mmCIF file of C-alpha atoms in Angstrom:
data_model
loop_
_atom_site.group_PDB
_atom_site.id
_atom_site.type_symbol
_atom_site.label_atom_id
_atom_site.label_comp_id
_atom_site.label_asym_id
_atom_site.label_seq_id
_atom_site.Cartn_x
_atom_site.Cartn_y
_atom_site.Cartn_z
ATOM 1 C CA UNK A 103 -0.023 -0.039 -0.006
ATOM 2 C CA UNK A 104 1.069 3.481 -0.685
ATOM 3 C CA UNK A 105 2.865 5.151 2.361
ATOM 4 C CA UNK A 106 0.384 7.718 4.129
ATOM 5 C CA UNK A 107 1.500 10.977 5.425
ATOM 6 C CA UNK A 108 -0.292 12.659 8.438
ATOM 7 C CA UNK A 109 -0.462 16.022 10.216
ATOM 8 C CA UNK A 110 -0.041 16.261 14.142
ATOM 9 C CA UNK A 111 -2.545 18.335 16.115
ATOM 10 C CA UNK A 112 -0.070 19.366 18.733
ATOM 11 C CA UNK A 113 -2.373 20.160 21.571
ATOM 12 C CA UNK A 114 0.866 21.457 23.502
ATOM 13 C CA UNK A 115 1.425 24.353 21.219
ATOM 14 C CA UNK A 116 -1.863 25.595 20.179
ATOM 15 C CA UNK A 117 -5.267 26.567 21.227
ATOM 16 C CA UNK A 118 -8.608 24.585 20.669
ATOM 17 C CA UNK A 119 -9.881 26.926 18.008
ATOM 18 C CA UNK A 120 -6.447 27.229 16.338
ATOM 19 C CA UNK A 121 -6.049 23.326 16.141
ATOM 20 C CA UNK A 122 -9.576 22.824 14.422
ATOM 21 C CA UNK A 123 -8.522 25.576 11.867
ATOM 22 C CA UNK A 124 -5.302 23.820 11.180
ATOM 23 C CA UNK A 125 -6.879 20.486 10.877
ATOM 24 C CA UNK A 126 -8.952 21.939 8.032
ATOM 25 C CA UNK A 127 -6.102 23.433 6.524
ATOM 26 C CA UNK A 128 -4.001 20.038 6.887
ATOM 27 C CA UNK A 129 -7.081 18.337 4.983
ATOM 28 C CA UNK A 130 -7.266 20.918 2.351
ATOM 29 C CA UNK A 131 -3.558 20.485 1.464
ATOM 30 C CA UNK A 132 -3.701 16.898 1.048
ATOM 31 C CA UNK A 133 -2.721 15.185 4.384
ATOM 32 C CA UNK A 134 -3.985 11.653 4.699
ATOM 33 C CA UNK A 135 -4.611 11.598 8.278
ATOM 34 C CA UNK A 136 -4.258 13.728 11.447
ATOM 35 C CA UNK A 137 -3.343 12.678 14.898
ATOM 36 C CA UNK A 138 -3.803 14.510 18.102
ATOM 37 C CA UNK A 139 -1.820 14.399 21.336
ATOM 38 C CA UNK A 140 -3.815 14.048 24.660
ATOM 39 C CA UNK A 141 -1.904 16.238 27.253
ATOM 40 C CA UNK A 142 -2.879 17.858 30.575
ATOM 41 C CA UNK A 143 0.380 19.819 30.376
ATOM 42 C CA UNK A 144 2.692 20.936 27.533
ATOM 43 C CA UNK A 145 6.192 19.320 27.695
ATOM 44 C CA UNK A 146 7.667 22.833 28.215
ATOM 45 C CA UNK A 147 6.064 25.954 29.312
ATOM 46 C CA UNK A 148 7.458 27.735 26.194
ATOM 47 C CA UNK A 149 4.746 25.733 24.281
ATOM 48 C CA UNK A 150 2.074 27.137 26.255
ATOM 49 C CA UNK A 151 -1.166 25.213 25.668
ATOM 50 C CA UNK A 152 -2.954 21.976 26.620
ATOM 51 C CA UNK A 153 -6.650 22.026 25.580
ATOM 52 C CA UNK A 154 -8.698 18.750 26.035
ATOM 53 C CA UNK A 155 -7.910 16.744 23.089
ATOM 54 C CA UNK A 156 -11.256 14.983 22.897
ATOM 55 C CA UNK A 157 -13.301 18.226 22.464
ATOM 56 C CA UNK A 158 -11.003 19.235 19.842
ATOM 57 C CA UNK A 159 -11.350 15.947 18.032
ATOM 58 C CA UNK A 160 -15.042 16.295 18.192
ATOM 59 C CA UNK A 161 -15.013 19.499 16.599
ATOM 60 C CA UNK A 162 -12.396 18.501 13.996
ATOM 61 C CA UNK A 163 -14.526 15.452 13.100
ATOM 62 C CA UNK A 164 -17.344 17.866 11.925
ATOM 63 C CA UNK A 165 -15.092 20.283 10.550
ATOM 64 C CA UNK A 166 -13.285 17.770 8.126
ATOM 65 C CA UNK A 167 -14.657 15.227 5.653
ATOM 66 C CA UNK A 168 -11.862 13.148 4.580
ATOM 67 C CA UNK A 169 -8.877 12.758 6.811
ATOM 68 C CA UNK A 170 -8.689 9.895 9.172
ATOM 69 C CA UNK A 171 -8.425 10.945 12.830
ATOM 70 C CA UNK A 172 -6.439 9.337 15.896
ATOM 71 C CA UNK A 173 -5.313 9.916 19.154
ATOM 72 C CA UNK A 174 -1.602 9.781 19.532
ATOM 73 C CA UNK A 175 -1.875 8.718 22.224
ATOM 74 C CA UNK A 176 -4.390 8.337 25.156
ATOM 75 C CA UNK A 177 -3.648 6.754 28.508
ATOM 76 C CA UNK A 178 -6.723 4.943 29.587
ATOM 77 C CA UNK A 179 -5.623 3.891 33.135
ATOM 78 C CA UNK A 180 -5.070 6.806 35.358
ATOM 79 C CA UNK A 181 -6.330 10.256 34.335
ATOM 80 C CA UNK A 182 -9.135 8.350 32.467
ATOM 81 C CA UNK A 183 -10.977 5.255 33.412
ATOM 82 C CA UNK A 184 -10.941 2.679 30.606
ATOM 83 C CA UNK A 185 -14.883 2.639 30.769
ATOM 84 C CA UNK A 186 -14.878 6.467 30.122
ATOM 85 C CA UNK A 187 -12.438 6.036 27.258
ATOM 86 C CA UNK A 188 -14.607 3.247 25.557
ATOM 87 C CA UNK A 189 -17.496 5.741 25.735
ATOM 88 C CA UNK A 190 -15.715 8.729 24.265
ATOM 89 C CA UNK A 191 -13.934 6.611 21.693
ATOM 90 C CA UNK A 192 -17.453 5.238 20.429
ATOM 91 C CA UNK A 193 -18.997 8.613 20.303
ATOM 92 C CA UNK A 194 -16.074 10.123 18.365
ATOM 93 C CA UNK A 195 -16.242 7.202 15.745
ATOM 94 C CA UNK A 196 -19.873 8.188 15.273
ATOM 95 C CA UNK A 197 -18.986 11.932 14.759
ATOM 96 C CA UNK A 198 -16.118 11.058 12.348
ATOM 97 C CA UNK A 199 -18.295 8.533 10.229
ATOM 98 C CA UNK A 200 -15.720 5.734 10.756
ATOM 99 C CA UNK A 201 -12.700 7.735 10.447
ATOM 100 C CA UNK A 202 -11.411 7.484 13.898
ATOM 101 C CA UNK A 203 -8.871 5.170 15.390
ATOM 102 C CA UNK A 204 -8.127 4.939 19.122
ATOM 103 C CA UNK A 205 -4.258 5.129 19.909
ATOM 104 C CA UNK A 206 -3.537 4.066 23.382
ATOM 105 C CA UNK A 207 -0.247 3.903 25.408
ATOM 106 C CA UNK A 208 1.038 3.541 28.986
ATOM 107 C CA UNK A 209 1.035 7.400 29.528
ATOM 108 C CA UNK A 210 3.544 9.854 31.181
ATOM 109 C CA UNK A 211 3.690 11.219 34.628
ATOM 110 C CA UNK A 212 3.432 14.690 33.199
ATOM 111 C CA UNK A 213 -0.255 14.210 32.368
ATOM 112 C CA UNK A 214 -1.373 11.280 34.664
ATOM 113 C CA UNK A 215 -0.166 12.684 38.119
ATOM 114 C CA UNK A 216 -2.895 15.617 38.022
ATOM 115 C CA UNK A 217 -5.604 13.207 39.686
ATOM 116 C CA UNK A 218 -3.497 12.399 42.507
ATOM 117 C CA UNK A 219 -3.212 8.684 42.125
ATOM 118 C CA UNK A 220 0.567 8.576 42.012
ATOM 119 C CA UNK A 221 2.743 7.133 39.116
ATOM 120 C CA UNK A 222 3.046 3.407 38.963
ATOM 121 C CA UNK A 223 6.262 1.406 38.108
ATOM 122 C CA UNK A 224 6.554 0.514 34.356
ATOM 123 C CA UNK A 225 5.619 -2.986 34.888
ATOM 124 C CA UNK A 226 2.305 -2.021 36.646
ATOM 125 C CA UNK A 227 1.542 0.455 33.885
ATOM 126 C CA UNK A 228 1.880 -1.987 31.374
ATOM 127 C CA UNK A 229 -0.379 -4.478 33.129
ATOM 128 C CA UNK A 230 -2.929 -1.741 33.635
ATOM 129 C CA UNK A 231 -3.033 -0.798 29.897
ATOM 130 C CA UNK A 232 -3.510 -4.430 29.017
ATOM 131 C CA UNK A 233 -6.369 -4.668 31.496
ATOM 132 C CA UNK A 234 -7.825 -1.308 30.162
ATOM 133 C CA UNK A 235 -7.775 -2.592 26.648
ATOM 134 C CA UNK A 236 -9.729 -5.797 27.644
ATOM 135 C CA UNK A 237 -12.322 -3.426 29.188
ATOM 136 C CA UNK A 238 -12.463 -1.201 26.227
ATOM 137 C CA UNK A 239 -12.873 -4.239 23.836
ATOM 138 C CA UNK A 240 -15.635 -5.559 25.829
ATOM 139 C CA UNK A 241 -17.603 -2.384 26.028
ATOM 140 C CA UNK A 242 -17.353 -1.948 22.417
ATOM 141 C CA UNK A 243 -19.268 -5.233 21.769
ATOM 142 C CA UNK A 244 -22.311 -3.358 23.114
ATOM 143 C CA UNK A 245 -22.855 -5.956 25.861
ATOM 144 C CA UNK A 246 -23.360 -5.204 29.412
ATOM 145 C CA UNK A 247 -20.125 -5.390 31.148
ATOM 146 C CA UNK A 248 -18.985 -6.396 34.857
ATOM 147 C CA UNK A 249 -15.422 -6.595 35.233
ATOM 148 C CA UNK A 250 -13.068 -7.231 38.465
ATOM 149 C CA UNK A 251 -9.563 -6.941 37.568
ATOM 150 C CA UNK A 252 -6.209 -6.437 39.399
ATOM 151 C CA UNK A 253 -6.511 -2.627 38.759
ATOM 152 C CA UNK A 254 -10.073 -1.746 37.596
ATOM 153 C CA UNK A 255 -13.584 -2.401 38.409
ATOM 154 C CA UNK A 256 -16.542 -2.114 36.001
ATOM 155 C CA UNK A 257 -20.148 -2.276 37.225
ATOM 156 C CA UNK A 258 -22.922 -2.958 34.888
ATOM 157 C CA UNK A 259 -21.680 -0.593 32.121
ATOM 158 C CA UNK A 260 -22.861 -0.497 28.570
ATOM 159 C CA UNK A 261 -22.196 1.832 25.486
ATOM 160 C CA UNK A 262 -25.326 2.997 24.239
ATOM 161 C CA UNK A 263 -24.332 4.812 21.070
ATOM 162 C CA UNK A 264 -22.035 2.452 19.391
ATOM 163 C CA UNK A 265 -20.345 2.463 15.987
ATOM 164 C CA UNK A 266 -19.505 -0.563 13.946
ATOM 165 C CA UNK A 267 -16.110 -0.636 15.036
ATOM 166 C CA UNK A 268 -13.347 1.231 16.691
ATOM 167 C CA UNK A 269 -9.949 0.263 15.488
ATOM 168 C CA UNK A 270 -7.291 0.269 18.358
ATOM 169 C CA UNK A 271 -3.563 0.957 18.148
ATOM 170 C CA UNK A 272 -1.085 0.679 20.951
ATOM 171 C CA UNK A 273 2.333 2.460 21.197
ATOM 172 C CA UNK A 274 5.272 0.098 21.874
ATOM 173 C CA UNK A 275 9.048 0.455 21.963
ATOM 174 C CA UNK A 276 10.274 -2.963 21.754
ATOM 175 C CA UNK A 277 9.688 -6.624 21.232
ATOM 176 C CA UNK A 278 8.408 -7.126 24.891
ATOM 177 C CA UNK A 279 5.666 -4.652 24.411
ATOM 178 C CA UNK A 280 4.591 -6.309 21.057
ATOM 179 C CA UNK A 281 4.631 -9.724 22.629
ATOM 180 C CA UNK A 282 2.145 -8.285 25.164
ATOM 181 C CA UNK A 283 -0.006 -5.865 23.214
ATOM 182 C CA UNK A 284 0.306 -7.037 19.646
ATOM 183 C CA UNK A 285 -2.429 -9.801 20.159
ATOM 184 C CA UNK A 286 -4.626 -7.040 21.806
ATOM 185 C CA UNK A 287 -4.383 -4.107 19.049
ATOM 186 C CA UNK A 288 -5.112 -3.657 15.537
ATOM 187 C CA UNK A 289 -2.169 -1.305 14.812
ATOM 188 C CA UNK A 290 1.236 -0.681 15.876
ATOM 189 C CA UNK A 291 2.334 2.894 16.895
ATOM 190 C CA UNK A 292 5.913 3.788 17.541
ATOM 191 C CA UNK A 293 8.103 6.963 17.403
ATOM 192 C CA UNK A 294 11.297 5.475 16.131
ATOM 193 C CA UNK A 295 12.003 3.952 12.640
ATOM 194 C CA UNK A 296 13.156 0.475 14.005
ATOM 195 C CA UNK A 297 12.501 -2.306 11.317
ATOM 196 C CA UNK A 298 12.748 -4.799 14.119
ATOM 197 C CA UNK A 299 9.434 -3.426 15.429
ATOM 198 C CA UNK A 300 7.370 -4.370 12.253
ATOM 199 C CA UNK A 301 9.367 -7.636 11.813
ATOM 200 C CA UNK A 302 8.378 -8.540 15.269
ATOM 201 C CA UNK A 303 4.777 -7.321 15.008
ATOM 202 C CA UNK A 304 4.338 -9.364 11.805
ATOM 203 C CA UNK A 305 5.651 -12.734 13.801
ATOM 204 C CA UNK A 306 3.294 -12.317 16.670
ATOM 205 C CA UNK A 307 -0.091 -13.768 16.973
ATOM 206 C CA UNK A 308 -1.570 -10.340 16.486
ATOM 207 C CA UNK A 309 -4.494 -9.137 14.384
ATOM 208 C CA UNK A 310 -2.680 -9.071 10.995
ATOM 209 C CA UNK A 311 0.433 -8.312 8.999
ATOM 210 C CA UNK A 312 1.484 -4.761 8.541
ATOM 211 C CA UNK A 313 0.637 -3.522 5.134
ATOM 212 C CA UNK A 314 -2.404 -5.815 4.984
ATOM 213 C CA UNK A 315 -4.701 -5.845 7.941
ATOM 214 C CA UNK A 316 -2.473 -3.669 10.363
ATOM 215 C CA UNK A 317 -0.922 -0.285 10.104
ATOM 216 C CA UNK A 318 2.554 0.789 11.647
ATOM 217 C CA UNK A 319 1.984 4.358 12.418
ATOM 218 C CA UNK A 320 5.206 6.624 13.260
ATOM 219 C CA UNK A 321 5.677 10.141 14.119
ATOM 220 C CA UNK A 322 8.524 12.670 13.503
ATOM 221 C CA UNK A 323 9.059 16.290 14.468
ATOM 222 C CA UNK A 324 10.381 18.928 11.989
ATOM 223 C CA UNK A 325 10.523 22.631 12.020
ATOM 224 C CA UNK A 326 10.024 24.259 8.750
ATOM 225 C CA UNK A 327 10.809 27.981 8.374
ATOM 226 C CA UNK A 328 12.276 30.223 5.763
ATOM 227 C CA UNK A 329 14.997 31.270 8.077
ATOM 228 C CA UNK A 330 17.045 28.180 9.148
ATOM 229 C CA UNK A 331 18.220 29.980 12.297
ATOM 230 C CA UNK A 332 14.808 30.878 13.413
ATOM 231 C CA UNK A 333 13.659 27.343 13.088
ATOM 232 C CA UNK A 334 16.603 25.995 15.106
ATOM 233 C CA UNK A 335 15.896 28.525 17.820
ATOM 234 C CA UNK A 336 12.162 27.633 17.946
ATOM 235 C CA UNK A 337 12.975 23.870 17.861
ATOM 236 C CA UNK A 338 15.169 24.434 20.856
ATOM 237 C CA UNK A 339 12.991 26.568 22.731
ATOM 238 C CA UNK A 340 10.004 24.218 22.399
ATOM 239 C CA UNK A 341 11.053 20.666 21.529
ATOM 240 C CA UNK A 342 14.176 20.184 23.132
ATOM 241 C CA UNK A 343 12.515 17.758 25.721
ATOM 242 C CA UNK A 344 12.332 15.320 22.660
ATOM 243 C CA UNK A 345 16.085 14.472 23.287
ATOM 244 C CA UNK A 346 15.488 12.855 26.756
ATOM 245 C CA UNK A 347 14.127 9.528 25.102
ATOM 246 C CA UNK A 348 10.967 8.140 26.435
ATOM 247 C CA UNK A 349 12.412 6.171 29.234
ATOM 248 C CA UNK A 350 13.275 9.669 30.901
ATOM 249 C CA UNK A 351 10.132 11.540 29.392
ATOM 250 C CA UNK A 352 7.571 9.048 30.839
ATOM 251 C CA UNK A 353 8.760 9.743 34.449
ATOM 252 C CA UNK A 354 9.307 13.471 34.614
ATOM 253 C CA UNK A 355 6.388 15.300 36.384
ATOM 254 C CA UNK A 356 6.163 18.753 35.477
ATOM 255 C CA UNK A 357 7.404 21.369 32.820
ATOM 256 C CA UNK A 358 9.831 22.634 35.254
ATOM 257 C CA UNK A 359 11.355 18.997 35.364
ATOM 258 C CA UNK A 360 11.703 19.000 31.548
ATOM 259 C CA UNK A 361 13.222 22.244 31.693
ATOM 260 C CA UNK A 362 15.756 21.282 34.443
ATOM 261 C CA UNK A 363 16.545 17.914 32.380
ATOM 262 C CA UNK A 364 17.231 19.656 29.096
ATOM 263 C CA UNK A 365 18.997 22.701 30.197
ATOM 264 C CA UNK A 366 22.242 21.975 28.750
ATOM 265 C CA UNK A 367 20.950 20.757 25.448
ATOM 266 C CA UNK A 368 22.129 23.139 23.034
ATOM 267 C CA UNK A 369 20.608 24.404 19.831
ATOM 268 C CA UNK A 370 23.244 22.490 17.590
ATOM 269 C CA UNK A 371 22.061 19.264 19.288
ATOM 270 C CA UNK A 372 18.426 19.784 18.411
ATOM 271 C CA UNK A 373 19.253 20.692 14.887
ATOM 272 C CA UNK A 374 21.242 17.359 14.533
ATOM 273 C CA UNK A 375 17.974 15.323 15.432
ATOM 274 C CA UNK A 376 15.187 17.461 14.012
ATOM 275 C CA UNK A 377 15.354 18.785 10.502
ATOM 276 C CA UNK A 378 15.165 22.566 10.730
ATOM 277 C CA UNK A 379 14.757 25.409 8.049
ATOM 278 C CA UNK A 380 13.481 25.639 4.464
ATOM 279 C CA UNK A 381 15.142 22.551 3.013
ATOM 280 C CA UNK A 382 12.185 19.997 2.285
ATOM 281 C CA UNK A 383 14.633 17.444 0.870
ATOM 282 C CA UNK A 384 16.217 17.254 4.466
ATOM 283 C CA UNK A 385 12.680 16.780 5.861
ATOM 284 C CA UNK A 386 12.367 13.696 3.281
ATOM 285 C CA UNK A 387 15.674 12.256 4.242
ATOM 286 C CA UNK A 388 14.710 12.533 7.944
ATOM 287 C CA UNK A 389 11.260 10.708 7.183
ATOM 288 C CA UNK A 390 12.718 8.214 4.766
ATOM 289 C CA UNK A 391 13.811 5.710 7.595
ATOM 290 C CA UNK A 392 10.130 5.041 8.695
ATOM 291 C CA UNK A 393 8.942 3.861 5.285
ATOM 292 C CA UNK A 394 12.146 1.904 4.756
ATOM 293 C CA UNK A 395 11.505 0.270 8.084
ATOM 294 C CA UNK A 396 7.928 -0.829 6.835
ATOM 295 C CA UNK A 397 5.940 1.972 8.466
ATOM 296 C CA UNK A 398 2.701 2.481 6.603
ATOM 297 C CA UNK A 399 1.512 5.769 8.059
ATOM 298 C CA UNK A 400 3.935 8.769 9.219
ATOM 299 C CA UNK A 401 2.525 11.698 10.974
ATOM 300 C CA UNK A 402 4.611 15.042 10.876
ATOM 301 C CA UNK A 403 4.888 17.269 13.889
ATOM 302 C CA UNK A 404 5.615 21.006 12.580
ATOM 303 C CA UNK A 405 7.084 22.700 15.689
ATOM 304 C CA UNK A 406 5.674 25.889 16.896
ATOM 305 C CA UNK A 407 2.070 26.926 17.162
ATOM 306 C CA UNK A 408 2.634 30.362 15.432
ATOM 307 C CA UNK A 409 4.463 28.633 12.521
ATOM 308 C CA UNK A 410 1.326 26.484 11.567
ATOM 309 C CA UNK A 411 -0.554 28.763 9.136
ATOM 310 C CA UNK A 412 2.642 29.609 6.970
ATOM 311 C CA UNK A 413 3.804 25.996 6.957
ATOM 312 C CA UNK A 414 0.241 24.795 5.690
ATOM 313 C CA UNK A 415 -0.090 27.556 3.078
ATOM 314 C CA UNK A 416 3.471 27.451 1.824
ATOM 315 C CA UNK A 417 5.370 24.356 2.544
ATOM 316 C CA UNK A 418 3.051 21.498 3.273
ATOM 317 C CA UNK A 419 1.860 20.623 -0.241
ATOM 318 C CA UNK A 420 5.233 20.622 -1.803
ATOM 319 C CA UNK A 421 6.586 18.732 0.919
ATOM 320 C CA UNK A 422 3.695 15.932 0.651
ATOM 321 C CA UNK A 423 4.587 15.656 -3.184
ATOM 322 C CA UNK A 424 8.273 15.165 -2.368
ATOM 323 C CA UNK A 425 7.524 12.632 0.184
ATOM 324 C CA UNK A 426 5.013 10.663 -1.840
ATOM 325 C CA UNK A 427 7.319 10.795 -4.918
ATOM 326 C CA UNK A 428 10.420 9.457 -2.544
ATOM 327 C CA UNK A 429 8.219 6.762 -0.891
ATOM 328 C CA UNK A 430 7.001 5.285 -3.946
ATOM 329 C CA UNK A 431 10.505 5.097 -5.472
ATOM 330 C CA UNK A 432 10.615 8.110 -7.411
ATOM 331 C CA UNK A 433 13.211 10.005 -5.058
ATOM 332 C CA UNK A 434 12.908 13.382 -3.555
ATOM 333 C CA UNK A 435 12.194 16.148 -6.162
#
């Protein structure tokens, strides 16, 4: 299947009305799908936003017509009870006329600590996620559900407004995660272009082979700007947290913690890992490892809320043309 390219509704860097406007613009210039982060906090205070993703997606579902929509990703274990996630995912799928995929993950302390339930160890978080998926799947059958697990209880719950299906993707980072969650999910979600992830997924007893029944959905940041120095400065100001890696990022509790953990990250360090500036071919080269690793869907993160309108109006369409040409074997143009 042709590689699909998506646009990220980065709730950490724009307000709700702006996100809906950008979603419409992204559809108009030709993005295939749109993913939304689901945060209570921005990563860094400089980003400055954190609207409720599900309200934004509901509005986006009505404002758009073609693009697929997805959470990238929601944690259904602490801030949200899985029974509530099951209900709102079903409602959003109805609003989106079948264009929605529920993307799930084990979460970050940054967002989940706010309800005062603490931050479990990684093994417990993984077990909680598996149990939450079991509950969500059960409720999406339309049956009355009673559940007593190690982490969650559900008493006589039923989803009344139910779509035909809600596809489910799960974020994993290695073979152990795929072994545990591959059989539970429809699609693979990952942020590193590791071909071993796709190979391992295809070898599990999951719901299908990537490229046939399943999708492998990746994400990569970029910072387009006419001025490369301005792009590097913006990426450093708002996205240097990305350099910490998910083992670190999952456990930091506040924006102040991310600021302290990244205080010695230099602009040059960020520019080495994130394509910055007007060179669209550099973005293609950065994205290329994903489709070469077997990823079917790749979402772009354009860094900086104030840069979205110009990016969509000026750079997005030629960038999509270059990406599609390169991914189909035509090379960057």
